[in-house]
Amino acid sequence: MHKMTTGSTRKTIPYLDTIIFLAIISLFFGYLGANMGISNMFSTIMSTAYELLIDTVFYIMAIAVLTGAFGKLATEFGLVKLLNKIFSPLMKPLFNMPGVAFLGVITTYLSDNPAIISLSKDDDFLSYFKKHQIPCLCNLGTAFGMGLIVTTFMTGLGFFKEALIGNIGAIIGSVVSVRIMAYRTKKVLPEEPEKKMKNKRDIDIEDNIIEHAQGSFFERFLTAFLEGGKLGVDIGLSIIPGVLVICTVIMVLTFGPADPSIGYQGKAFEGVRLLPRIGEFLSPILKPLFGFKSPEAIAFPITALGAVGAALSLVPKFLESGIIGSNEIAVFTAMGMCWSGFLSTHVAMLDALGYRKLISKAITSHVIGGLVAGISAHFIILFLNFI
């Protein structure tokens, strides 16, 4: 009898998923259609996606190509290795991680979250870590993912100081995230080194991981420049689904009619202002913690949870509408870097590291880290304005 019940339950799961899916889709489009009208709703969705593709995605792709080329050149000609030598001594006091973990910071900052996985597959690299520290690489790498792209994007809009403050906030958030994760993993994993190696101290980990191409200076420069640029194109293409799908949905839920006196016209960037209502409800919390002057600003951190590229797409429209200022740019930079779409990458990254059972611990630790990053950036701005 028990077996029959179990089998029956398993058979109903697909139908339950289908019902939930249909309910969510019906609720979403029903709510939009009831407020905007069916024709205006579809016109707005298509127009918004098109405007995002032309005006924002290609701009971000251009930034990704340039930063990708620079990142590859920095690796090819030893800048990454030099930075690792300089900043490795900070890893122990800040993160309680081996100095070589700074390689993970650099590689993800110059590219994206999953770059840390390539390092984690190197036995020489892992030999410097204790067992409980290895899952923390996921949080460490994610906290700096797409950092150069986010920083360059904000700087390109004329907010250099705010982008720099946002980087400081992201560092603070990353320390919190990694420290919390390490505290939690220490309870379930041993502290012994992952793999003991002979003459480990004599191994130059940077030379083992960073290999330079053969050839003249010009050949190496040109090869690295083109390969890095190609990586930037790949990043630019990879963010298109996130920007067009996630950001379109967020914008439709954020903005109102282009002209409230006329009503909905089916134009791009019109919406039903649902998120601002939620933001107004949460404003007693958001205002003192992040300093958001408009409830619509909540859309950025929500979007950054899934895709930081999509979150960046919101910024130009927010600036144009006067919704955000310098404080929000600093907070957005900090949270965008620290979270950098981790909900869409954390599971796969931890699975690749071999610690799928720690996914919930990693996600909750990183949520806290991202919040601390945004709060830190806000209070740094307040302090600088005060002095």
mmCIF file of C-alpha atoms in Angstrom:
data_model
loop_
_atom_site.group_PDB
_atom_site.id
_atom_site.type_symbol
_atom_site.label_atom_id
_atom_site.label_comp_id
_atom_site.label_asym_id
_atom_site.label_seq_id
_atom_site.Cartn_x
_atom_site.Cartn_y
_atom_site.Cartn_z
ATOM 1 C CA MET A 1 0.000 0.000 0.000
ATOM 2 C CA HIS A 2 2.871 2.312 0.887
ATOM 3 C CA LYS A 3 4.612 1.597 -2.436
ATOM 4 C CA MET A 4 1.464 2.442 -4.394
ATOM 5 C CA THR A 5 1.134 5.778 -2.609
ATOM 6 C CA THR A 6 4.774 6.629 -3.283
ATOM 7 C CA GLY A 7 4.464 5.763 -6.960
ATOM 8 C CA SER A 8 1.272 7.786 -7.261
ATOM 9 C CA THR A 9 2.976 10.778 -5.644
ATOM 10 C CA ARG A 10 5.879 10.578 -8.062
ATOM 11 C CA LYS A 11 3.553 10.477 -11.053
ATOM 12 C CA THR A 12 1.754 13.647 -9.982
ATOM 13 C CA ILE A 13 4.956 15.714 -9.634
ATOM 14 C CA PRO A 14 5.239 16.651 -13.355
ATOM 15 C CA TYR A 15 1.599 17.755 -13.405
ATOM 16 C CA LEU A 16 2.124 19.771 -10.226
ATOM 17 C CA ASP A 17 5.061 21.568 -11.854
ATOM 18 C CA THR A 18 2.933 22.246 -14.911
ATOM 19 C CA ILE A 19 0.106 23.671 -12.817
ATOM 20 C CA ILE A 20 2.521 25.905 -10.890
ATOM 21 C CA PHE A 21 4.104 27.090 -14.138
ATOM 22 C CA LEU A 22 0.732 27.878 -15.725
ATOM 23 C CA ALA A 23 -0.393 29.677 -12.558
ATOM 24 C CA ILE A 24 2.714 31.902 -12.527
ATOM 25 C CA ILE A 25 2.503 32.686 -16.245
ATOM 26 C CA SER A 26 -1.234 33.376 -16.054
ATOM 27 C CA LEU A 27 -0.795 35.594 -13.019
ATOM 28 C CA PHE A 28 2.067 37.565 -14.609
ATOM 29 C CA PHE A 29 0.520 38.171 -18.021
ATOM 30 C CA GLY A 30 -2.966 38.511 -16.556
ATOM 31 C CA TYR A 31 -1.792 41.252 -14.192
ATOM 32 C CA LEU A 32 0.068 43.094 -16.969
ATOM 33 C CA GLY A 33 -2.748 42.686 -19.476
ATOM 34 C CA ALA A 34 -5.388 43.875 -17.042
ATOM 35 C CA ASN A 35 -3.426 47.057 -16.358
ATOM 36 C CA MET A 36 -1.855 47.789 -19.742
ATOM 37 C CA GLY A 37 -4.147 46.096 -22.223
ATOM 38 C CA ILE A 38 -3.124 43.000 -24.173
ATOM 39 C CA SER A 39 -1.946 44.860 -27.275
ATOM 40 C CA ASN A 40 0.037 47.458 -25.317
ATOM 41 C CA MET A 41 1.550 44.758 -23.113
ATOM 42 C CA PHE A 42 3.061 42.782 -25.998
ATOM 43 C CA SER A 43 4.126 45.939 -27.816
ATOM 44 C CA THR A 44 5.922 47.213 -24.711
ATOM 45 C CA ILE A 45 7.651 43.888 -24.041
ATOM 46 C CA MET A 46 8.975 43.607 -27.597
ATOM 47 C CA SER A 47 9.985 47.278 -27.830
ATOM 48 C CA THR A 48 11.754 47.161 -24.460
ATOM 49 C CA ALA A 49 13.715 44.043 -25.402
ATOM 50 C CA TYR A 50 14.743 45.624 -28.711
ATOM 51 C CA GLU A 51 15.880 48.883 -27.082
ATOM 52 C CA LEU A 52 17.887 46.945 -24.487
ATOM 53 C CA LEU A 53 19.584 44.892 -27.186
ATOM 54 C CA ILE A 54 20.570 47.868 -29.343
ATOM 55 C CA ASP A 55 21.367 50.516 -26.739
ATOM 56 C CA THR A 56 22.655 48.496 -23.783
ATOM 57 C CA VAL A 57 23.785 44.981 -24.680
ATOM 58 C CA PHE A 58 26.107 46.124 -27.442
ATOM 59 C CA TYR A 59 27.517 48.821 -25.157
ATOM 60 C CA ILE A 60 28.253 46.257 -22.460
ATOM 61 C CA MET A 61 29.707 43.927 -25.096
ATOM 62 C CA ALA A 62 32.065 46.694 -26.257
ATOM 63 C CA ILE A 63 33.221 47.178 -22.660
ATOM 64 C CA ALA A 64 33.621 43.407 -22.244
ATOM 65 C CA VAL A 65 35.779 43.200 -25.389
ATOM 66 C CA LEU A 66 38.100 45.969 -24.183
ATOM 67 C CA THR A 67 38.350 44.673 -20.612
ATOM 68 C CA GLY A 68 38.760 41.108 -21.879
ATOM 69 C CA ALA A 69 41.669 42.188 -24.065
ATOM 70 C CA PHE A 70 43.270 44.045 -21.152
ATOM 71 C CA GLY A 71 42.767 41.076 -18.840
ATOM 72 C CA LYS A 72 44.433 38.692 -21.265
ATOM 73 C CA LEU A 73 47.347 41.084 -21.755
ATOM 74 C CA ALA A 74 47.706 41.432 -17.985
ATOM 75 C CA THR A 75 47.976 37.657 -17.699
ATOM 76 C CA GLU A 76 50.284 37.239 -20.681
ATOM 77 C CA PHE A 77 52.848 39.811 -19.576
ATOM 78 C CA GLY A 78 52.941 38.952 -15.883
ATOM 79 C CA LEU A 79 50.844 41.756 -14.382
ATOM 80 C CA VAL A 80 48.543 39.216 -12.742
ATOM 81 C CA LYS A 81 51.547 37.434 -11.281
ATOM 82 C CA LEU A 82 52.977 40.717 -9.976
ATOM 83 C CA LEU A 83 49.671 41.718 -8.384
ATOM 84 C CA ASN A 84 49.453 38.301 -6.790
ATOM 85 C CA LYS A 85 52.903 38.756 -5.264
ATOM 86 C CA ILE A 86 51.935 42.174 -3.883
ATOM 87 C CA PHE A 87 48.496 41.405 -2.490
ATOM 88 C CA SER A 88 48.793 37.760 -1.424
ATOM 89 C CA PRO A 89 49.906 38.733 2.132
ATOM 90 C CA LEU A 90 46.490 40.383 2.615
ATOM 91 C CA MET A 91 44.545 37.167 2.006
ATOM 92 C CA LYS A 92 45.328 35.574 5.365
ATOM 93 C CA PRO A 93 44.310 38.483 7.625
ATOM 94 C CA LEU A 94 41.281 39.458 5.522
ATOM 95 C CA PHE A 95 39.835 36.148 4.350
ATOM 96 C CA ASN A 96 41.807 33.587 6.372
ATOM 97 C CA MET A 97 42.723 32.031 3.024
ATOM 98 C CA PRO A 98 46.126 31.123 1.537
ATOM 99 C CA GLY A 99 47.903 33.844 -0.404
ATOM 100 C CA VAL A 100 47.439 32.026 -3.709
ATOM 101 C CA ALA A 101 43.676 32.550 -3.361
ATOM 102 C CA PHE A 102 44.324 36.052 -4.650
ATOM 103 C CA LEU A 103 44.745 34.477 -8.089
ATOM 104 C CA GLY A 104 41.060 33.615 -7.882
ATOM 105 C CA VAL A 105 40.237 37.234 -7.082
ATOM 106 C CA ILE A 106 42.198 38.519 -10.073
ATOM 107 C CA THR A 107 40.919 35.998 -12.605
ATOM 108 C CA THR A 108 37.255 36.472 -11.688
ATOM 109 C CA TYR A 109 37.605 40.261 -11.507
ATOM 110 C CA LEU A 110 38.986 40.268 -15.035
ATOM 111 C CA SER A 111 36.391 37.820 -16.361
ATOM 112 C CA ASP A 112 33.423 36.179 -14.615
ATOM 113 C CA ASN A 113 32.483 33.990 -11.634
ATOM 114 C CA PRO A 114 33.201 30.547 -13.168
ATOM 115 C CA ALA A 115 36.853 31.493 -13.829
ATOM 116 C CA ILE A 116 37.605 30.273 -10.301
ATOM 117 C CA ILE A 117 36.689 26.731 -11.395
ATOM 118 C CA SER A 118 39.670 26.456 -13.745
ATOM 119 C CA LEU A 119 41.975 27.208 -10.814
ATOM 120 C CA SER A 120 40.207 24.726 -8.555
ATOM 121 C CA LYS A 121 41.013 21.924 -11.032
ATOM 122 C CA ASP A 122 44.749 22.492 -10.524
ATOM 123 C CA ASP A 123 46.178 20.149 -7.876
ATOM 124 C CA ASP A 124 49.080 22.480 -7.147
ATOM 125 C CA PHE A 125 46.654 25.309 -6.439
ATOM 126 C CA LEU A 126 44.416 23.188 -4.191
ATOM 127 C CA SER A 127 47.385 21.871 -2.193
ATOM 128 C CA TYR A 128 47.592 25.225 -0.394
ATOM 129 C CA PHE A 129 44.062 24.970 0.983
ATOM 130 C CA LYS A 130 42.516 23.122 3.882
ATOM 131 C CA LYS A 131 39.521 20.962 3.097
ATOM 132 C CA HIS A 132 36.976 23.399 4.528
ATOM 133 C CA GLN A 133 38.458 26.339 2.600
ATOM 134 C CA ILE A 134 37.882 24.910 -0.881
ATOM 135 C CA PRO A 135 34.091 25.522 -1.005
ATOM 136 C CA CYS A 136 34.808 29.118 0.040
ATOM 137 C CA LEU A 137 36.497 29.651 -3.336
ATOM 138 C CA CYS A 138 33.009 29.794 -4.837
ATOM 139 C CA ASN A 139 32.024 32.736 -2.619
ATOM 140 C CA LEU A 140 35.405 34.409 -3.068
ATOM 141 C CA GLY A 141 35.328 34.228 -6.852
ATOM 142 C CA THR A 142 31.692 35.255 -7.122
ATOM 143 C CA ALA A 143 32.278 38.369 -5.008
ATOM 144 C CA PHE A 144 34.622 39.727 -7.685
ATOM 145 C CA GLY A 145 33.022 38.290 -10.837
ATOM 146 C CA MET A 146 32.755 40.761 -13.741
ATOM 147 C CA GLY A 147 34.270 43.360 -11.421
ATOM 148 C CA LEU A 148 36.249 45.111 -14.134
ATOM 149 C CA ILE A 149 33.235 45.261 -16.448
ATOM 150 C CA VAL A 150 30.970 46.668 -13.722
ATOM 151 C CA THR A 151 33.603 49.213 -12.679
ATOM 152 C CA THR A 152 34.331 50.273 -16.248
ATOM 153 C CA PHE A 153 30.613 50.586 -16.996
ATOM 154 C CA MET A 154 30.009 52.893 -14.021
ATOM 155 C CA THR A 155 33.158 54.887 -14.750
ATOM 156 C CA GLY A 156 32.056 55.315 -18.354
ATOM 157 C CA LEU A 157 28.890 56.982 -17.059
ATOM 158 C CA GLY A 158 31.049 59.536 -15.229
ATOM 159 C CA PHE A 159 31.116 58.013 -11.728
ATOM 160 C CA PHE A 160 34.764 57.118 -11.118
ATOM 161 C CA LYS A 161 34.807 57.938 -7.386
ATOM 162 C CA GLU A 162 31.531 56.111 -6.793
ATOM 163 C CA ALA A 163 32.775 53.055 -8.702
ATOM 164 C CA LEU A 164 35.921 53.022 -6.563
ATOM 165 C CA ILE A 165 33.851 53.221 -3.377
ATOM 166 C CA GLY A 166 31.681 50.417 -4.709
ATOM 167 C CA ASN A 167 34.791 48.268 -5.151
ATOM 168 C CA ILE A 168 35.715 48.890 -1.518
ATOM 169 C CA GLY A 169 32.194 47.932 -0.465
ATOM 170 C CA ALA A 170 32.426 44.742 -2.544
ATOM 171 C CA ILE A 171 35.695 43.820 -0.817
ATOM 172 C CA ILE A 172 34.057 44.276 2.593
ATOM 173 C CA GLY A 173 31.091 42.171 1.482
ATOM 174 C CA SER A 174 33.384 39.465 0.125
ATOM 175 C CA VAL A 175 35.226 39.235 3.444
ATOM 176 C CA VAL A 176 31.908 38.779 5.257
ATOM 177 C CA SER A 177 30.675 36.176 2.769
ATOM 178 C CA VAL A 178 33.876 34.110 2.796
ATOM 179 C CA ARG A 179 34.285 34.309 6.580
ATOM 180 C CA ILE A 180 30.704 33.173 7.214
ATOM 181 C CA MET A 181 31.057 30.373 4.676
ATOM 182 C CA ALA A 182 34.352 29.230 6.222
ATOM 183 C CA TYR A 183 32.803 29.204 9.694
ATOM 184 C CA ARG A 184 29.965 27.030 8.453
ATOM 185 C CA THR A 185 32.078 24.647 6.358
ATOM 186 C CA LYS A 186 34.548 24.135 9.207
ATOM 187 C CA LYS A 187 31.752 22.411 11.120
ATOM 188 C CA VAL A 188 31.135 19.812 8.430
ATOM 189 C CA LEU A 189 34.534 19.401 6.733
ATOM 190 C CA PRO A 190 37.983 18.532 8.141
ATOM 191 C CA GLU A 191 40.692 21.169 8.390
ATOM 192 C CA GLU A 192 43.479 19.014 6.953
ATOM 193 C CA PRO A 193 45.089 20.121 3.679
ATOM 194 C CA GLU A 194 43.302 18.851 0.583
ATOM 195 C CA LYS A 195 46.415 17.149 -0.743
ATOM 196 C CA LYS A 196 49.893 17.141 0.759
ATOM 197 C CA MET A 197 52.690 17.605 -1.727
ATOM 198 C CA LYS A 198 56.428 17.260 -1.471
ATOM 199 C CA ASN A 199 58.441 20.454 -1.423
ATOM 200 C CA LYS A 200 55.211 22.436 -1.569
ATOM 201 C CA ARG A 201 56.944 25.580 -0.415
ATOM 202 C CA ASP A 202 59.315 25.402 -3.351
ATOM 203 C CA ILE A 203 56.505 25.382 -5.898
ATOM 204 C CA ASP A 204 55.878 28.672 -7.653
ATOM 205 C CA ILE A 205 52.135 28.352 -8.032
ATOM 206 C CA GLU A 206 51.866 31.343 -10.331
ATOM 207 C CA ASP A 207 54.317 29.825 -12.824
ATOM 208 C CA ASN A 208 52.411 26.534 -12.770
ATOM 209 C CA ILE A 209 49.075 28.175 -13.502
ATOM 210 C CA ILE A 210 49.989 31.126 -15.714
ATOM 211 C CA GLU A 211 51.741 29.937 -18.843
ATOM 212 C CA HIS A 212 53.118 32.432 -21.339
ATOM 213 C CA ALA A 213 52.890 31.835 -25.060
ATOM 214 C CA GLN A 214 56.028 31.491 -27.144
ATOM 215 C CA GLY A 215 57.067 34.087 -29.701
ATOM 216 C CA SER A 216 58.158 37.694 -29.962
ATOM 217 C CA PHE A 217 56.715 40.488 -27.850
ATOM 218 C CA PHE A 218 54.570 41.710 -30.742
ATOM 219 C CA GLU A 219 53.238 38.222 -31.512
ATOM 220 C CA ARG A 220 52.375 37.596 -27.871
ATOM 221 C CA PHE A 221 50.748 41.035 -27.589
ATOM 222 C CA LEU A 222 48.623 40.553 -30.689
ATOM 223 C CA THR A 223 47.621 36.988 -29.796
ATOM 224 C CA ALA A 224 46.673 37.892 -26.227
ATOM 225 C CA PHE A 225 44.815 41.016 -27.362
ATOM 226 C CA LEU A 226 42.728 39.114 -29.903
ATOM 227 C CA GLU A 227 42.061 36.147 -27.599
ATOM 228 C CA GLY A 228 41.000 38.470 -24.800
ATOM 229 C CA GLY A 229 38.759 40.416 -27.143
ATOM 230 C CA LYS A 230 37.151 37.195 -28.304
ATOM 231 C CA LEU A 231 36.487 36.266 -24.670
ATOM 232 C CA GLY A 232 34.788 39.645 -24.285
ATOM 233 C CA VAL A 233 32.542 38.878 -27.256
ATOM 234 C CA ASP A 234 31.616 35.547 -25.636
ATOM 235 C CA ILE A 235 30.739 37.340 -22.404
ATOM 236 C CA GLY A 236 28.715 39.914 -24.318
ATOM 237 C CA LEU A 237 26.768 37.211 -26.138
ATOM 238 C CA SER A 238 26.218 35.224 -22.951
ATOM 239 C CA ILE A 239 24.495 38.153 -21.216
ATOM 240 C CA ILE A 240 21.940 38.682 -23.996
ATOM 241 C CA PRO A 241 19.355 36.175 -22.665
ATOM 242 C CA GLY A 242 19.646 37.536 -19.127
ATOM 243 C CA VAL A 243 19.360 41.150 -20.214
ATOM 244 C CA LEU A 244 16.494 40.661 -22.655
ATOM 245 C CA VAL A 245 14.443 38.312 -20.470
ATOM 246 C CA ILE A 246 15.180 39.291 -16.885
ATOM 247 C CA CYS A 247 15.672 43.008 -17.470
ATOM 248 C CA THR A 248 12.570 43.322 -19.644
ATOM 249 C CA VAL A 249 10.474 41.723 -16.922
ATOM 250 C CA ILE A 250 12.055 43.926 -14.241
ATOM 251 C CA MET A 251 11.492 47.108 -16.264
ATOM 252 C CA VAL A 252 7.873 46.227 -16.999
ATOM 253 C CA LEU A 253 7.393 45.761 -13.255
ATOM 254 C CA THR A 254 9.292 48.979 -12.409
ATOM 255 C CA PHE A 255 8.200 51.874 -14.611
ATOM 256 C CA GLY A 256 4.772 53.358 -15.284
ATOM 257 C CA PRO A 257 3.168 54.843 -18.408
ATOM 258 C CA ALA A 258 5.401 57.109 -20.500
ATOM 259 C CA ASP A 259 2.741 59.818 -20.205
ATOM 260 C CA PRO A 260 0.357 59.227 -17.262
ATOM 261 C CA SER A 261 -2.135 61.748 -18.679
ATOM 262 C CA ILE A 262 -2.557 59.668 -21.841
ATOM 263 C CA GLY A 263 -2.118 56.193 -20.389
ATOM 264 C CA TYR A 264 -0.394 53.199 -21.906
ATOM 265 C CA GLN A 265 0.768 53.531 -25.495
ATOM 266 C CA GLY A 266 2.744 50.325 -25.964
ATOM 267 C CA LYS A 267 6.075 52.140 -25.895
ATOM 268 C CA ALA A 268 9.371 50.733 -24.611
ATOM 269 C CA PHE A 269 10.054 50.953 -20.869
ATOM 270 C CA GLU A 270 6.409 51.332 -19.848
ATOM 271 C CA GLY A 271 5.170 49.207 -16.975
ATOM 272 C CA VAL A 272 2.869 48.666 -14.014
ATOM 273 C CA ARG A 273 5.077 50.050 -11.170
ATOM 274 C CA LEU A 274 4.805 46.941 -9.002
ATOM 275 C CA LEU A 275 8.391 46.969 -7.706
ATOM 276 C CA PRO A 276 8.206 50.632 -6.613
ATOM 277 C CA ARG A 277 5.161 49.754 -4.507
ATOM 278 C CA ILE A 278 7.165 46.970 -2.899
ATOM 279 C CA GLY A 279 10.072 49.399 -2.512
ATOM 280 C CA GLU A 280 7.826 51.936 -0.803
ATOM 281 C CA PHE A 281 6.695 49.225 1.593
ATOM 282 C CA LEU A 282 10.344 48.379 2.354
ATOM 283 C CA SER A 283 11.581 51.983 2.328
ATOM 284 C CA PRO A 284 11.830 52.211 6.130
ATOM 285 C CA ILE A 285 14.525 49.526 5.798
ATOM 286 C CA LEU A 286 16.059 50.428 2.427
ATOM 287 C CA LYS A 287 16.493 54.159 3.118
ATOM 288 C CA PRO A 288 18.697 53.940 6.230
ATOM 289 C CA LEU A 289 20.646 50.894 5.016
ATOM 290 C CA PHE A 290 21.291 51.791 1.358
ATOM 291 C CA GLY A 291 20.220 55.417 1.074
ATOM 292 C CA PHE A 292 17.968 54.809 -1.949
ATOM 293 C CA LYS A 293 16.126 58.045 -2.716
ATOM 294 C CA SER A 294 13.562 56.321 -4.955
ATOM 295 C CA PRO A 295 11.822 52.981 -4.350
ATOM 296 C CA GLU A 296 12.446 51.985 -7.992
ATOM 297 C CA ALA A 297 16.147 51.519 -7.128
ATOM 298 C CA ILE A 298 15.306 48.183 -5.511
ATOM 299 C CA ALA A 299 15.128 46.755 -9.032
ATOM 300 C CA PHE A 300 18.931 46.784 -9.406
ATOM 301 C CA PRO A 301 19.885 44.471 -6.506
ATOM 302 C CA ILE A 302 16.968 42.171 -7.309
ATOM 303 C CA THR A 303 18.167 41.861 -10.898
ATOM 304 C CA ALA A 304 21.830 41.517 -9.870
ATOM 305 C CA LEU A 305 20.936 38.352 -7.977
ATOM 306 C CA GLY A 306 20.289 36.638 -11.287
ATOM 307 C CA ALA A 307 22.382 38.567 -13.822
ATOM 308 C CA VAL A 308 24.591 41.583 -13.188
ATOM 309 C CA GLY A 309 24.680 42.338 -16.922
ATOM 310 C CA ALA A 310 20.916 42.748 -16.862
ATOM 311 C CA ALA A 311 21.167 44.890 -13.738
ATOM 312 C CA LEU A 312 23.636 47.209 -15.474
ATOM 313 C CA SER A 313 21.088 47.670 -18.232
ATOM 314 C CA LEU A 314 18.793 49.399 -15.750
ATOM 315 C CA VAL A 315 21.300 52.098 -14.798
ATOM 316 C CA PRO A 316 21.155 54.401 -17.866
ATOM 317 C CA LYS A 317 17.349 54.520 -17.735
ATOM 318 C CA PHE A 318 17.432 55.180 -13.986
ATOM 319 C CA LEU A 319 19.884 58.045 -14.478
ATOM 320 C CA GLU A 320 17.810 59.492 -17.285
ATOM 321 C CA SER A 321 14.707 59.391 -15.087
ATOM 322 C CA GLY A 322 16.520 60.931 -12.094
ATOM 323 C CA ILE A 323 15.742 57.889 -9.971
ATOM 324 C CA ILE A 324 19.337 57.413 -8.786
ATOM 325 C CA GLY A 325 22.373 59.531 -7.926
ATOM 326 C CA SER A 326 25.974 59.075 -6.845
ATOM 327 C CA ASN A 327 25.053 57.145 -3.678
ATOM 328 C CA GLU A 328 23.036 54.599 -5.647
ATOM 329 C CA ILE A 329 25.869 54.168 -8.168
ATOM 330 C CA ALA A 330 28.287 53.286 -5.348
ATOM 331 C CA VAL A 331 25.790 50.894 -3.782
ATOM 332 C CA PHE A 332 24.940 49.353 -7.158
ATOM 333 C CA THR A 333 28.638 48.834 -7.938
ATOM 334 C CA ALA A 334 29.233 47.136 -4.588
ATOM 335 C CA MET A 335 26.182 44.864 -4.757
ATOM 336 C CA GLY A 336 26.540 44.231 -8.478
ATOM 337 C CA MET A 337 30.126 43.066 -8.023
ATOM 338 C CA CYS A 338 29.553 41.091 -4.848
ATOM 339 C CA TRP A 339 26.407 39.324 -6.014
ATOM 340 C CA SER A 340 27.220 39.330 -9.759
ATOM 341 C CA GLY A 341 24.359 37.034 -10.683
ATOM 342 C CA PHE A 342 25.391 34.395 -8.184
ATOM 343 C CA LEU A 343 21.971 32.716 -8.054
ATOM 344 C CA SER A 344 22.516 31.629 -11.661
ATOM 345 C CA THR A 345 26.091 30.380 -11.148
ATOM 346 C CA HIS A 346 26.501 29.286 -7.526
ATOM 347 C CA VAL A 347 24.866 25.888 -7.925
ATOM 348 C CA ALA A 348 26.923 24.926 -10.982
ATOM 349 C CA MET A 349 30.147 26.252 -9.427
ATOM 350 C CA LEU A 350 29.749 24.337 -6.166
ATOM 351 C CA ASP A 351 28.747 21.246 -8.112
ATOM 352 C CA ALA A 352 31.966 21.561 -10.151
ATOM 353 C CA LEU A 353 33.946 21.909 -6.921
ATOM 354 C CA GLY A 354 32.298 18.739 -5.626
ATOM 355 C CA TYR A 355 30.364 20.303 -2.735
ATOM 356 C CA ARG A 356 26.754 20.279 -3.876
ATOM 357 C CA LYS A 357 25.543 19.603 -0.322
ATOM 358 C CA LEU A 358 26.843 23.017 0.766
ATOM 359 C CA ILE A 359 24.820 25.020 -1.778
ATOM 360 C CA SER A 360 22.340 26.410 0.774
ATOM 361 C CA LYS A 361 25.167 27.480 3.090
ATOM 362 C CA ALA A 362 27.021 29.208 0.250
ATOM 363 C CA ILE A 363 23.947 31.036 -1.035
ATOM 364 C CA THR A 364 22.806 32.346 2.349
ATOM 365 C CA SER A 365 26.354 33.408 3.225
ATOM 366 C CA HIS A 366 26.648 35.313 -0.033
ATOM 367 C CA VAL A 367 23.273 37.013 0.347
ATOM 368 C CA ILE A 368 24.519 38.442 3.644
ATOM 369 C CA GLY A 369 27.827 39.434 2.035
ATOM 370 C CA GLY A 370 26.077 41.321 -0.771
ATOM 371 C CA LEU A 371 23.850 43.208 1.661
ATOM 372 C CA VAL A 372 26.898 44.184 3.725
ATOM 373 C CA ALA A 373 28.641 45.347 0.526
ATOM 374 C CA GLY A 374 25.795 47.728 -0.317
ATOM 375 C CA ILE A 375 25.467 48.999 3.240
ATOM 376 C CA SER A 376 29.227 49.585 3.449
ATOM 377 C CA ALA A 377 29.288 51.581 0.209
ATOM 378 C CA HIS A 378 26.418 53.764 1.433
ATOM 379 C CA PHE A 379 28.078 54.579 4.741
ATOM 380 C CA ILE A 380 31.411 55.272 3.059
ATOM 381 C CA ILE A 381 29.621 57.801 0.845
ATOM 382 C CA LEU A 382 27.979 59.359 3.921
ATOM 383 C CA PHE A 383 31.341 59.575 5.708
ATOM 384 C CA LEU A 384 33.076 61.219 2.739
ATOM 385 C CA ASN A 385 30.239 63.704 2.352
ATOM 386 C CA PHE A 386 30.396 64.484 6.082
ATOM 387 C CA ILE A 387 34.121 65.290 6.066
#
